[in-house]
Amino acid sequence: MISCGSTTGSERRYDRGEMELLEAIRTTRAMRRLDPSRDVTDADIETILFAATKAPSARNEQPVRWVVARDREVRLRLGEIYQQVSGSQAPMAAPDRSTGKLARSVDHLVHHLADAPVLIVASAYGTDDVRTAAGVYPAVQNLLLAARSLGLGTTLTSRHRLAMAETRAVLGIPDEVSIYAVVPVGYPLGRWGEAPRQPVSEVAYRDRWGAPFIAGGD
Ligand SMILES: Cc1cc2nc3c(=O)[nH]c(=O)nc-3n(C[C@H](O)[C@H](O)[C@H](O)COP(=O)(O)O)c2cc1C
């Protein structure tokens, strides 16, 4: 069991210590609409960073460093960079219902990143390559799950990577440290729900590529 705060809306309410890990995994998804008027405590930030530090890394090198941006001026500058780089992103294709919803949600964050009470920047020492990234993103995922368990919404964003030098300058991050993600953290305005994902039988195979893995009667 990991600890958890209350959910919003009419859903089941969890008290701290009640949420099971698999339930947190099931309902952790990008929560881009966050309540700007409700602050997040330092104690909760420390808890989710603690969870992040427990992630694996190659040779246990633990290359990840976190910058917790709370200062409004700093958040505004990160928000401006996010908006600038987002302007250069290709628009989302296929405006069907689900992608239309996603596009609106993504667009909301583009204009409101700085409204999140906390922005957590995940960075790491080492060459900006797959091996280092593979040591960063498990830690980020731990952080997202721990936040969920406390009732805090998050989104993994990566667009500051397109303006690495500018983002480093805002935060005083040294040149030998690469930025991998910026995670807004706050109490969600929307409801928690199950993340829509492909079923296991479509993405996992038994013994041989293409043969769906379906659990037997064991
Ligand atoms: C590597 C990576 C980069 C991402 N970058 C962004 C981003 O820059 N902005 C954003 O709003 N969401 C970003 N996301 C979040 C994805 O859009 C989100 O996980 C996906 O659409 C599933 O959404 P859901 O969890 O709400 O179902 C990123 C996710 C990953 C794994």
mmCIF file of N, CA and C and ligand atoms in Angstrom, residues 28-32 82 86 89 92 102 105-107 109-110 137 155-160 180 182 194-197, ligand 1:
data_model
loop_
_atom_site.group_PDB
_atom_site.id
_atom_site.type_symbol
_atom_site.label_atom_id
_atom_site.label_comp_id
_atom_site.label_asym_id
_atom_site.label_seq_id
_atom_site.Cartn_x
_atom_site.Cartn_y
_atom_site.Cartn_z
ATOM 1 N N THR A 28 -3.576 6.897 -12.865
ATOM 2 C CA THR A 28 -2.618 7.988 -13.099
ATOM 3 C C THR A 28 -2.635 8.335 -14.576
ATOM 4 N N ARG A 29 -2.967 9.575 -14.857
ATOM 5 C CA ARG A 29 -2.960 10.031 -16.241
ATOM 6 C C ARG A 29 -2.670 11.525 -16.262
ATOM 7 N N ALA A 30 -2.475 12.065 -17.461
ATOM 8 C CA ALA A 30 -2.121 13.475 -17.573
ATOM 9 C C ALA A 30 -3.270 14.337 -17.052
ATOM 10 N N MET A 31 -3.022 15.086 -15.994
ATOM 11 C CA MET A 31 -4.016 16.002 -15.432
ATOM 12 C C MET A 31 -3.499 17.415 -15.696
ATOM 13 N N ARG A 32 -3.989 18.032 -16.766
ATOM 14 C CA ARG A 32 -3.409 19.317 -17.197
ATOM 15 C C ARG A 32 -4.134 20.523 -16.628
ATOM 16 N N TYR A 82 7.685 27.425 -22.451
ATOM 17 C CA TYR A 82 6.798 26.332 -22.888
ATOM 18 C C TYR A 82 5.879 26.818 -24.019
ATOM 19 N N SER A 86 6.032 25.553 -27.867
ATOM 20 C CA SER A 86 4.800 24.898 -28.306
ATOM 21 C C SER A 86 4.288 25.510 -29.595
ATOM 22 N N GLN A 89 5.477 23.606 -32.484
ATOM 23 C CA GLN A 89 5.090 22.191 -32.621
ATOM 24 C C GLN A 89 4.031 22.029 -33.715
ATOM 25 N N MET A 92 -1.900 18.981 -33.739
ATOM 26 C CA MET A 92 -2.278 17.570 -33.635
ATOM 27 C C MET A 92 -3.169 17.153 -34.796
ATOM 28 N N LEU A 102 -7.890 15.814 -26.514
ATOM 29 C CA LEU A 102 -6.470 15.842 -26.134
ATOM 30 C C LEU A 102 -5.841 17.176 -26.546
ATOM 31 N N SER A 105 -6.840 19.877 -24.213
ATOM 32 C CA SER A 105 -6.167 19.715 -22.926
ATOM 33 C C SER A 105 -4.700 20.161 -23.024
ATOM 34 N N VAL A 106 -4.045 19.740 -24.093
ATOM 35 C CA VAL A 106 -2.642 20.122 -24.306
ATOM 36 C C VAL A 106 -2.544 21.643 -24.445
ATOM 37 N N ASP A 107 -3.483 22.223 -25.195
ATOM 38 C CA ASP A 107 -3.482 23.665 -25.413
ATOM 39 C C ASP A 107 -3.710 24.421 -24.099
ATOM 40 N N LEU A 109 -2.737 23.527 -21.190
ATOM 41 C CA LEU A 109 -1.476 23.534 -20.442
ATOM 42 C C LEU A 109 -0.480 24.518 -21.056
ATOM 43 N N VAL A 110 -0.495 24.614 -22.371
ATOM 44 C CA VAL A 110 0.410 25.563 -23.040
ATOM 45 C C VAL A 110 0.196 26.973 -22.477
ATOM 46 N N TYR A 137 13.418 8.547 -16.615
ATOM 47 C CA TYR A 137 11.955 8.407 -16.728
ATOM 48 C C TYR A 137 11.329 7.429 -15.728
ATOM 49 N N THR A 155 1.475 16.067 -15.089
ATOM 50 C CA THR A 155 1.642 15.682 -16.498
ATOM 51 C C THR A 155 3.127 15.636 -16.787
ATOM 52 N N LEU A 156 3.549 14.583 -17.441
ATOM 53 C CA LEU A 156 4.937 14.543 -17.893
ATOM 54 C C LEU A 156 5.022 15.406 -19.146
ATOM 55 N N THR A 157 5.761 16.503 -19.102
ATOM 56 C CA THR A 157 5.967 17.291 -20.323
ATOM 57 C C THR A 157 7.445 17.291 -20.687
ATOM 58 N N SER A 158 7.705 17.436 -21.979
ATOM 59 C CA SER A 158 9.097 17.330 -22.431
ATOM 60 C C SER A 158 9.521 18.494 -23.325
ATOM 61 N N ARG A 159 8.632 19.454 -23.528
ATOM 62 C CA ARG A 159 8.920 20.469 -24.544
ATOM 63 C C ARG A 159 10.054 21.417 -24.189
ATOM 64 N N HIS A 160 10.375 21.548 -22.904
ATOM 65 C CA HIS A 160 11.506 22.413 -22.558
ATOM 66 C C HIS A 160 12.817 21.879 -23.118
ATOM 67 N N TYR A 180 15.115 16.704 -18.869
ATOM 68 C CA TYR A 180 14.322 15.633 -19.486
ATOM 69 C C TYR A 180 12.821 15.870 -19.401
ATOM 70 N N VAL A 182 9.518 18.470 -17.475
ATOM 71 C CA VAL A 182 8.992 19.453 -16.524
ATOM 72 C C VAL A 182 7.600 18.969 -16.147
ATOM 73 N N GLU A 194 -9.764 6.256 -15.361
ATOM 74 C CA GLU A 194 -8.807 5.272 -15.863
ATOM 75 C C GLU A 194 -8.177 5.774 -17.157
ATOM 76 N N ALA A 195 -6.860 5.637 -17.250
ATOM 77 C CA ALA A 195 -6.164 6.041 -18.467
ATOM 78 C C ALA A 195 -6.549 5.091 -19.598
ATOM 79 N N PRO A 196 -7.039 5.618 -20.745
ATOM 80 C CA PRO A 196 -7.390 4.728 -21.848
ATOM 81 C C PRO A 196 -6.132 4.169 -22.515
ATOM 82 N N ARG A 197 -5.987 2.872 -22.489
ATOM 83 C CA ARG A 197 -4.798 2.247 -23.064
ATOM 84 C C ARG A 197 -5.202 0.973 -23.786
HETATM 85 C C1 LIG B 1 7.975 11.351 -23.207
HETATM 86 C C2 LIG B 1 6.662 12.055 -22.998
HETATM 87 C C3 LIG B 1 6.556 13.401 -23.333
HETATM 88 C C4 LIG B 1 5.364 14.089 -23.125
HETATM 89 N N1 LIG B 1 5.309 15.421 -23.395
HETATM 90 C C5 LIG B 1 4.171 16.108 -23.153
HETATM 91 C C6 LIG B 1 4.136 17.510 -23.351
HETATM 92 O O1 LIG B 1 5.136 18.141 -23.695
HETATM 93 N N2 LIG B 1 2.961 18.157 -23.111
HETATM 94 C C7 LIG B 1 1.848 17.494 -22.658
HETATM 95 O O2 LIG B 1 0.812 18.138 -22.439
HETATM 96 N N3 LIG B 1 1.854 16.162 -22.453
HETATM 97 C C8 LIG B 1 2.995 15.464 -22.680
HETATM 98 N N4 LIG B 1 3.035 14.111 -22.437
HETATM 99 C C9 LIG B 1 1.846 13.434 -21.898
HETATM 100 C C10 LIG B 1 1.137 12.602 -22.952
HETATM 101 O O3 LIG B 1 0.480 13.451 -23.857
HETATM 102 C C11 LIG B 1 0.137 11.682 -22.237
HETATM 103 O O4 LIG B 1 0.856 10.810 -21.402
HETATM 104 C C12 LIG B 1 -0.686 10.845 -23.203
HETATM 105 O O5 LIG B 1 -1.416 11.668 -24.082
HETATM 106 C C13 LIG B 1 -1.659 9.955 -22.441
HETATM 107 O O6 LIG B 1 -2.558 10.779 -21.740
HETATM 108 P P1 LIG B 1 -3.445 10.215 -20.536
HETATM 109 O O7 LIG B 1 -2.477 9.721 -19.517
HETATM 110 O O8 LIG B 1 -4.253 11.369 -20.036
HETATM 111 O O9 LIG B 1 -4.291 9.115 -21.071
HETATM 112 C C14 LIG B 1 4.226 13.410 -22.606
HETATM 113 C C15 LIG B 1 4.340 12.060 -22.254
HETATM 114 C C16 LIG B 1 5.543 11.395 -22.430
HETATM 115 C C17 LIG B 1 5.651 9.944 -22.005
#
